[in-house]
mmCIF file of C-alpha atoms in Angstrom:
data_model
loop_
_atom_site.group_PDB
_atom_site.id
_atom_site.type_symbol
_atom_site.label_atom_id
_atom_site.label_comp_id
_atom_site.label_asym_id
_atom_site.label_seq_id
_atom_site.Cartn_x
_atom_site.Cartn_y
_atom_site.Cartn_z
ATOM 1 C CA ASP N 1 0.357 -32.396 -5.431
ATOM 2 C CA THR N 2 -2.936 -30.502 -5.507
ATOM 3 C CA GLY N 3 -1.530 -26.982 -5.104
ATOM 4 C CA VAL N 4 -1.072 -24.237 -7.691
ATOM 5 C CA SER N 5 1.789 -25.055 -10.075
ATOM 6 C CA GLN N 6 3.772 -22.722 -12.302
ATOM 7 C CA ASN N 7 6.196 -23.399 -15.132
ATOM 8 C CA PRO N 8 8.948 -22.696 -15.717
ATOM 9 C CA ARG N 9 10.288 -21.865 -12.269
ATOM 10 C CA HIS N 10 13.112 -19.793 -13.697
ATOM 11 C CA LYS N 11 13.535 -18.078 -17.063
ATOM 12 C CA ILE N 12 16.533 -16.145 -18.315
ATOM 13 C CA THR N 13 16.076 -14.301 -21.583
ATOM 14 C CA LYS N 14 17.673 -11.570 -23.608
ATOM 15 C CA ARG N 15 16.071 -8.173 -23.984
ATOM 16 C CA GLY N 16 13.646 -8.116 -26.892
ATOM 17 C CA GLN N 17 12.684 -11.794 -26.730
ATOM 18 C CA ASN N 18 9.180 -13.062 -26.011
ATOM 19 C CA VAL N 19 8.480 -15.284 -23.002
ATOM 20 C CA THR N 20 5.438 -17.277 -21.898
ATOM 21 C CA PHE N 21 4.623 -18.591 -18.435
ATOM 22 C CA ARG N 22 2.034 -21.166 -17.460
ATOM 23 C CA CYS N 23 -0.094 -21.483 -14.335
ATOM 24 C CA ASP N 24 -2.178 -24.521 -13.364
ATOM 25 C CA PRO N 25 -4.608 -23.583 -10.578
ATOM 26 C CA ILE N 26 -6.049 -25.854 -7.933
ATOM 27 C CA SER N 27 -8.587 -28.122 -9.577
ATOM 28 C CA GLU N 28 -12.072 -26.585 -9.793
ATOM 29 C CA HIS N 29 -10.939 -23.160 -8.596
ATOM 30 C CA ASN N 30 -12.766 -20.883 -10.995
ATOM 31 C CA ARG N 31 -10.843 -17.704 -10.168
ATOM 32 C CA LEU N 32 -7.226 -17.148 -11.180
ATOM 33 C CA TYR N 33 -4.913 -14.185 -10.527
ATOM 34 C CA TRP N 34 -1.515 -13.023 -11.782
ATOM 35 C CA TYR N 35 0.778 -10.808 -9.674
ATOM 36 C CA ARG N 36 4.270 -9.425 -10.183
ATOM 37 C CA GLN N 37 6.801 -9.034 -7.378
ATOM 38 C CA THR N 38 10.064 -7.101 -7.649
ATOM 39 C CA LEU N 39 12.894 -7.433 -5.173
ATOM 40 C CA GLY N 40 12.068 -6.118 -1.719
ATOM 41 C CA GLN N 41 8.469 -5.265 -2.591
ATOM 42 C CA GLY N 42 5.108 -6.895 -2.039
ATOM 43 C CA PRO N 43 3.326 -8.498 -5.003
ATOM 44 C CA GLU N 44 1.334 -6.194 -7.303
ATOM 45 C CA PHE N 45 -1.875 -7.269 -9.016
ATOM 46 C CA LEU N 46 -1.711 -7.721 -12.795
ATOM 47 C CA THR N 47 -4.927 -9.432 -13.899
ATOM 48 C CA TYR N 48 -7.830 -11.657 -12.828
ATOM 49 C CA PHE N 49 -9.904 -14.361 -14.526
ATOM 50 C CA GLN N 50 -13.222 -15.840 -13.559
ATOM 51 C CA ASN N 51 -13.471 -19.051 -15.550
ATOM 52 C CA GLU N 52 -12.242 -18.065 -19.024
ATOM 53 C CA ALA N 53 -13.253 -14.397 -18.759
ATOM 54 C CA GLN N 54 -10.569 -11.816 -18.006
ATOM 55 C CA LEU N 55 -12.467 -9.451 -15.704
ATOM 56 C CA GLU N 56 -9.831 -6.982 -14.568
ATOM 57 C CA LYS N 57 -6.446 -5.763 -15.779
ATOM 58 C CA SER N 58 -4.050 -3.496 -13.926
ATOM 59 C CA ARG N 59 -2.508 -0.451 -15.565
ATOM 60 C CA LEU N 60 0.788 -2.290 -14.921
ATOM 61 C CA LEU N 61 -0.214 -4.669 -17.714
ATOM 62 C CA SER N 62 1.164 -2.793 -20.696
ATOM 63 C CA ASP N 63 0.415 -3.647 -24.328
ATOM 64 C CA ARG N 64 3.381 -6.018 -24.297
ATOM 65 C CA PHE N 65 1.655 -8.249 -21.753
ATOM 66 C CA SER N 66 -1.185 -10.625 -22.567
ATOM 67 C CA ALA N 67 -2.863 -13.272 -20.455
ATOM 68 C CA GLU N 68 -5.270 -16.013 -21.447
ATOM 69 C CA ARG N 69 -7.285 -18.752 -19.812
ATOM 70 C CA PRO N 70 -8.858 -20.408 -22.849
ATOM 71 C CA LYS N 71 -10.772 -23.254 -21.226
ATOM 72 C CA GLY N 72 -11.149 -21.885 -17.758
ATOM 73 C CA SER N 73 -8.436 -24.163 -16.409
ATOM 74 C CA PHE N 74 -4.735 -23.304 -16.883
ATOM 75 C CA SER N 75 -3.603 -19.788 -17.764
ATOM 76 C CA THR N 76 -0.682 -18.342 -19.719
ATOM 77 C CA LEU N 77 1.020 -14.975 -19.343
ATOM 78 C CA GLU N 78 3.042 -13.778 -22.322
ATOM 79 C CA ILE N 79 5.464 -10.865 -22.366
ATOM 80 C CA GLN N 80 6.513 -9.619 -25.779
ATOM 81 C CA ARG N 81 9.716 -7.698 -26.498
ATOM 82 C CA THR N 82 10.981 -8.109 -22.943
ATOM 83 C CA GLU N 83 12.747 -5.231 -21.218
ATOM 84 C CA GLN N 84 15.140 -5.297 -18.269
ATOM 85 C CA GLY N 85 12.414 -3.715 -16.138
ATOM 86 C CA ASP N 86 10.313 -6.847 -16.624
ATOM 87 C CA SER N 87 12.729 -8.806 -14.421
ATOM 88 C CA ALA N 88 10.644 -9.956 -11.464
ATOM 89 C CA MET N 89 8.901 -12.912 -9.858
ATOM 90 C CA TYR N 90 5.562 -13.640 -11.540
ATOM 91 C CA LEU N 91 3.100 -15.229 -9.140
ATOM 92 C CA CYS N 92 -0.149 -17.003 -9.895
ATOM 93 C CA ALA N 93 -2.950 -17.613 -7.393
ATOM 94 C CA SER N 94 -6.330 -19.313 -7.471
ATOM 95 C CA LYS N 95 -9.476 -19.104 -5.382
ATOM 96 C CA PRO N 96 -12.609 -21.275 -5.151
ATOM 97 C CA LYS N 97 -16.102 -20.250 -6.219
ATOM 98 C CA PRO N 98 -17.961 -18.232 -3.570
ATOM 99 C CA GLY N 99 -19.889 -20.488 -1.245
ATOM 100 C CA THR N 100 -17.953 -23.644 -2.109
ATOM 101 C CA SER N 101 -15.435 -23.353 0.704
ATOM 102 C CA VAL N 102 -15.092 -21.672 4.045
ATOM 103 C CA TYR N 103 -11.538 -20.938 3.010
ATOM 104 C CA ASN N 104 -12.216 -17.843 0.914
ATOM 105 C CA GLU N 105 -8.559 -17.204 0.397
ATOM 106 C CA GLN N 106 -6.134 -17.056 -2.470
ATOM 107 C CA PHE N 107 -3.642 -19.912 -2.789
ATOM 108 C CA PHE N 108 -0.357 -19.024 -4.434
ATOM 109 C CA GLY N 109 1.986 -21.007 -6.631
ATOM 110 C CA PRO N 110 5.791 -21.038 -6.292
ATOM 111 C CA GLY N 111 6.236 -18.329 -8.924
ATOM 112 C CA THR N 112 8.302 -17.940 -12.093
ATOM 113 C CA ARG N 113 11.444 -15.853 -11.696
ATOM 114 C CA LEU N 114 12.220 -13.915 -14.882
ATOM 115 C CA THR N 115 15.624 -12.392 -15.541
ATOM 116 C CA VAL N 116 15.998 -10.194 -18.612
ATOM 117 C CA LEU N 117 19.621 -9.612 -19.637
ATOM 118 C CA LYS K 1 -6.784 3.937 -3.846
ATOM 119 C CA GLN K 2 -6.030 1.355 -1.168
ATOM 120 C CA GLU K 3 -2.535 1.566 0.301
ATOM 121 C CA VAL K 4 -1.088 -0.992 2.700
ATOM 122 C CA THR K 5 1.890 -0.251 4.934
ATOM 123 C CA GLN K 6 3.877 -2.643 7.084
ATOM 124 C CA ILE K 7 6.100 -1.491 9.916
ATOM 125 C CA PRO K 8 8.849 -2.301 10.666
ATOM 126 C CA ALA K 9 10.471 -3.240 7.358
ATOM 127 C CA ALA K 10 12.843 -5.568 9.211
ATOM 128 C CA LEU K 11 12.917 -7.039 12.693
ATOM 129 C CA SER K 12 15.514 -9.164 14.478
ATOM 130 C CA VAL K 13 14.725 -10.807 17.824
ATOM 131 C CA PRO K 14 16.203 -13.602 19.953
ATOM 132 C CA GLU K 15 14.585 -17.016 19.940
ATOM 133 C CA GLY K 16 11.728 -17.489 22.378
ATOM 134 C CA GLU K 17 10.437 -13.911 22.320
ATOM 135 C CA ASN K 18 6.851 -12.999 21.539
ATOM 136 C CA LEU K 19 6.534 -10.415 18.784
ATOM 137 C CA VAL K 20 4.014 -8.296 16.912
ATOM 138 C CA LEU K 21 4.033 -7.326 13.245
ATOM 139 C CA ASN K 22 1.941 -4.369 12.164
ATOM 140 C CA CYS K 23 -0.117 -3.670 9.053
ATOM 141 C CA SER K 24 -2.138 -0.558 8.276
ATOM 142 C CA PHE K 25 -4.459 0.218 5.368
ATOM 143 C CA THR K 26 -6.043 3.432 4.168
ATOM 144 C CA ASP K 27 -9.510 2.300 3.013
ATOM 145 C CA SER K 28 -11.592 0.522 5.658
ATOM 146 C CA ALA K 29 -14.023 -0.887 3.066
ATOM 147 C CA ILE K 30 -12.229 -4.209 2.814
ATOM 148 C CA TYR K 31 -13.488 -7.691 1.951
ATOM 149 C CA ASN K 32 -10.916 -9.584 4.006
ATOM 150 C CA LEU K 33 -7.294 -9.449 5.162
ATOM 151 C CA GLN K 34 -4.754 -12.196 4.670
ATOM 152 C CA TRP K 35 -1.332 -12.734 6.246
ATOM 153 C CA PHE K 36 1.302 -14.627 4.250
ATOM 154 C CA ARG K 37 4.773 -15.958 4.829
ATOM 155 C CA GLN K 38 7.414 -15.880 2.079
ATOM 156 C CA ASP K 39 10.765 -17.645 2.268
ATOM 157 C CA PRO K 40 13.612 -16.264 0.111
ATOM 158 C CA GLY K 41 13.018 -16.909 -3.586
ATOM 159 C CA LYS K 42 9.793 -18.804 -2.921
ATOM 160 C CA GLY K 43 6.069 -18.280 -3.350
ATOM 161 C CA LEU K 44 3.600 -17.204 -0.685
ATOM 162 C CA THR K 45 2.186 -19.443 2.032
ATOM 163 C CA SER K 46 -1.121 -18.328 3.506
ATOM 164 C CA LEU K 47 -1.032 -18.128 7.302
ATOM 165 C CA LEU K 48 -4.338 -16.599 8.364
ATOM 166 C CA LEU K 49 -7.407 -15.107 6.709
ATOM 167 C CA ILE K 50 -9.696 -12.686 8.553
ATOM 168 C CA GLN K 51 -13.059 -11.869 7.010
ATOM 169 C CA SER K 52 -14.192 -8.245 7.281
ATOM 170 C CA SER K 53 -16.820 -9.242 9.867
ATOM 171 C CA GLN K 54 -14.265 -10.929 12.143
ATOM 172 C CA ARG K 55 -11.953 -9.437 14.767
ATOM 173 C CA GLU K 56 -9.277 -12.115 14.980
ATOM 174 C CA GLN K 57 -8.081 -15.533 13.851
ATOM 175 C CA THR K 58 -5.705 -17.982 15.515
ATOM 176 C CA SER K 59 -3.575 -20.818 14.213
ATOM 177 C CA GLY K 60 -1.106 -22.479 16.558
ATOM 178 C CA ARG K 61 1.377 -19.847 17.768
ATOM 179 C CA LEU K 62 -0.059 -17.213 15.424
ATOM 180 C CA ASN K 63 -2.847 -14.768 16.179
ATOM 181 C CA ALA K 64 -4.027 -12.092 13.781
ATOM 182 C CA SER K 65 -6.343 -9.245 14.728
ATOM 183 C CA LEU K 66 -8.307 -6.817 12.584
ATOM 184 C CA ASP K 67 -9.612 -3.357 13.479
ATOM 185 C CA LYS K 68 -11.325 -2.036 10.358
ATOM 186 C CA SER K 69 -12.307 1.298 11.871
ATOM 187 C CA SER K 70 -8.699 2.225 12.567
ATOM 188 C CA GLY K 71 -7.360 0.497 9.445
ATOM 189 C CA ARG K 72 -5.025 -1.817 11.335
ATOM 190 C CA SER K 73 -4.116 -5.458 11.665
ATOM 191 C CA THR K 74 -1.499 -7.140 13.801
ATOM 192 C CA LEU K 75 0.136 -10.559 13.571
ATOM 193 C CA TYR K 76 1.244 -11.890 16.933
ATOM 194 C CA ILE K 77 3.829 -14.687 16.993
ATOM 195 C CA ALA K 78 4.303 -16.447 20.328
ATOM 196 C CA ALA K 79 7.504 -18.154 21.454
ATOM 197 C CA SER K 80 9.398 -17.393 18.245
ATOM 198 C CA GLN K 81 11.664 -20.040 16.688
ATOM 199 C CA PRO K 82 14.506 -19.790 14.129
ATOM 200 C CA GLY K 83 12.214 -21.511 11.621
ATOM 201 C CA ASP K 84 9.907 -18.492 11.803
ATOM 202 C CA SER K 85 12.534 -16.427 9.987
ATOM 203 C CA ALA K 86 10.945 -15.218 6.731
ATOM 204 C CA THR K 87 9.231 -12.218 5.192
ATOM 205 C CA TYR K 88 5.670 -11.680 6.401
ATOM 206 C CA LEU K 89 3.228 -9.997 4.056
ATOM 207 C CA CYS K 90 -0.127 -8.478 4.827
ATOM 208 C CA ALA K 91 -2.713 -8.210 2.018
ATOM 209 C CA VAL K 92 -6.117 -6.574 1.908
ATOM 210 C CA GLY K 93 -8.887 -8.023 -0.239
ATOM 211 C CA LYS K 94 -10.679 -5.396 -2.312
ATOM 212 C CA GLY K 95 -14.046 -6.719 -3.317
ATOM 213 C CA ALA K 96 -13.801 -10.422 -4.122
ATOM 214 C CA GLN K 97 -10.996 -9.954 -6.547
ATOM 215 C CA LYS K 98 -7.478 -8.699 -6.115
ATOM 216 C CA LEU K 99 -5.279 -8.431 -3.070
ATOM 217 C CA VAL K 100 -3.354 -5.255 -2.277
ATOM 218 C CA PHE K 101 -0.099 -6.086 -0.496
ATOM 219 C CA GLY K 102 2.158 -4.273 1.901
ATOM 220 C CA GLN K 103 5.917 -4.265 1.362
ATOM 221 C CA GLY K 104 6.456 -6.936 3.990
ATOM 222 C CA THR K 105 8.379 -7.271 7.245
ATOM 223 C CA ARG K 106 11.596 -9.292 7.061
ATOM 224 C CA LEU K 107 11.815 -11.244 10.326
ATOM 225 C CA THR K 108 14.994 -12.846 11.664
ATOM 226 C CA ILE K 109 14.905 -15.048 14.772
ATOM 227 C CA ASN K 110 18.354 -15.466 16.289
ATOM 228 C CA PRO K 111 19.137 -18.785 18.030
#
């Protein structure tokens, strides 16, 4: 499978615990995005990487959230001291370098559904 | 700040009908516009991408149009089938980076 993969697919945790999600983008896609989607809403942008550099962060990304892409390949999103309001679907997407494909679109993974009890 | 609105929020039609989903956006300075399909509890599947310089794109029974000056896009689905039942999301590309999404239209096709 050459699509975007995310792990785990589901995570249930207790309030106050830390959680970490992983995203593996499509091979050689240099741009990677994280979004959050709550029930009944469209996804909201969280952060964006070009290679290993984190170029933009949304104001939604509070101090409890941190994202990394250490080698410009996979990325992790960590939430510290989880709160019930963090319950959502966390989606990852990747996009090829400009000029490398006519398909200048973002390709999404299946998402990680987080439930905070 | 770019805002994207999709109307209606939900739509139910009998099988075989042609239908139109609407998307509007407030800032016409867009990079591209993408339509997605989302099945319950799943990720997003890209349906069509329209670059800012284009007016429409077609794929099978789907046709998407873009009118930047009026801040509107439509997704036309021909000869609807029960398998088309899903939530359809419109997203506007701001620069080359993030997408700004609408809330989606939940479509139900009744056999």
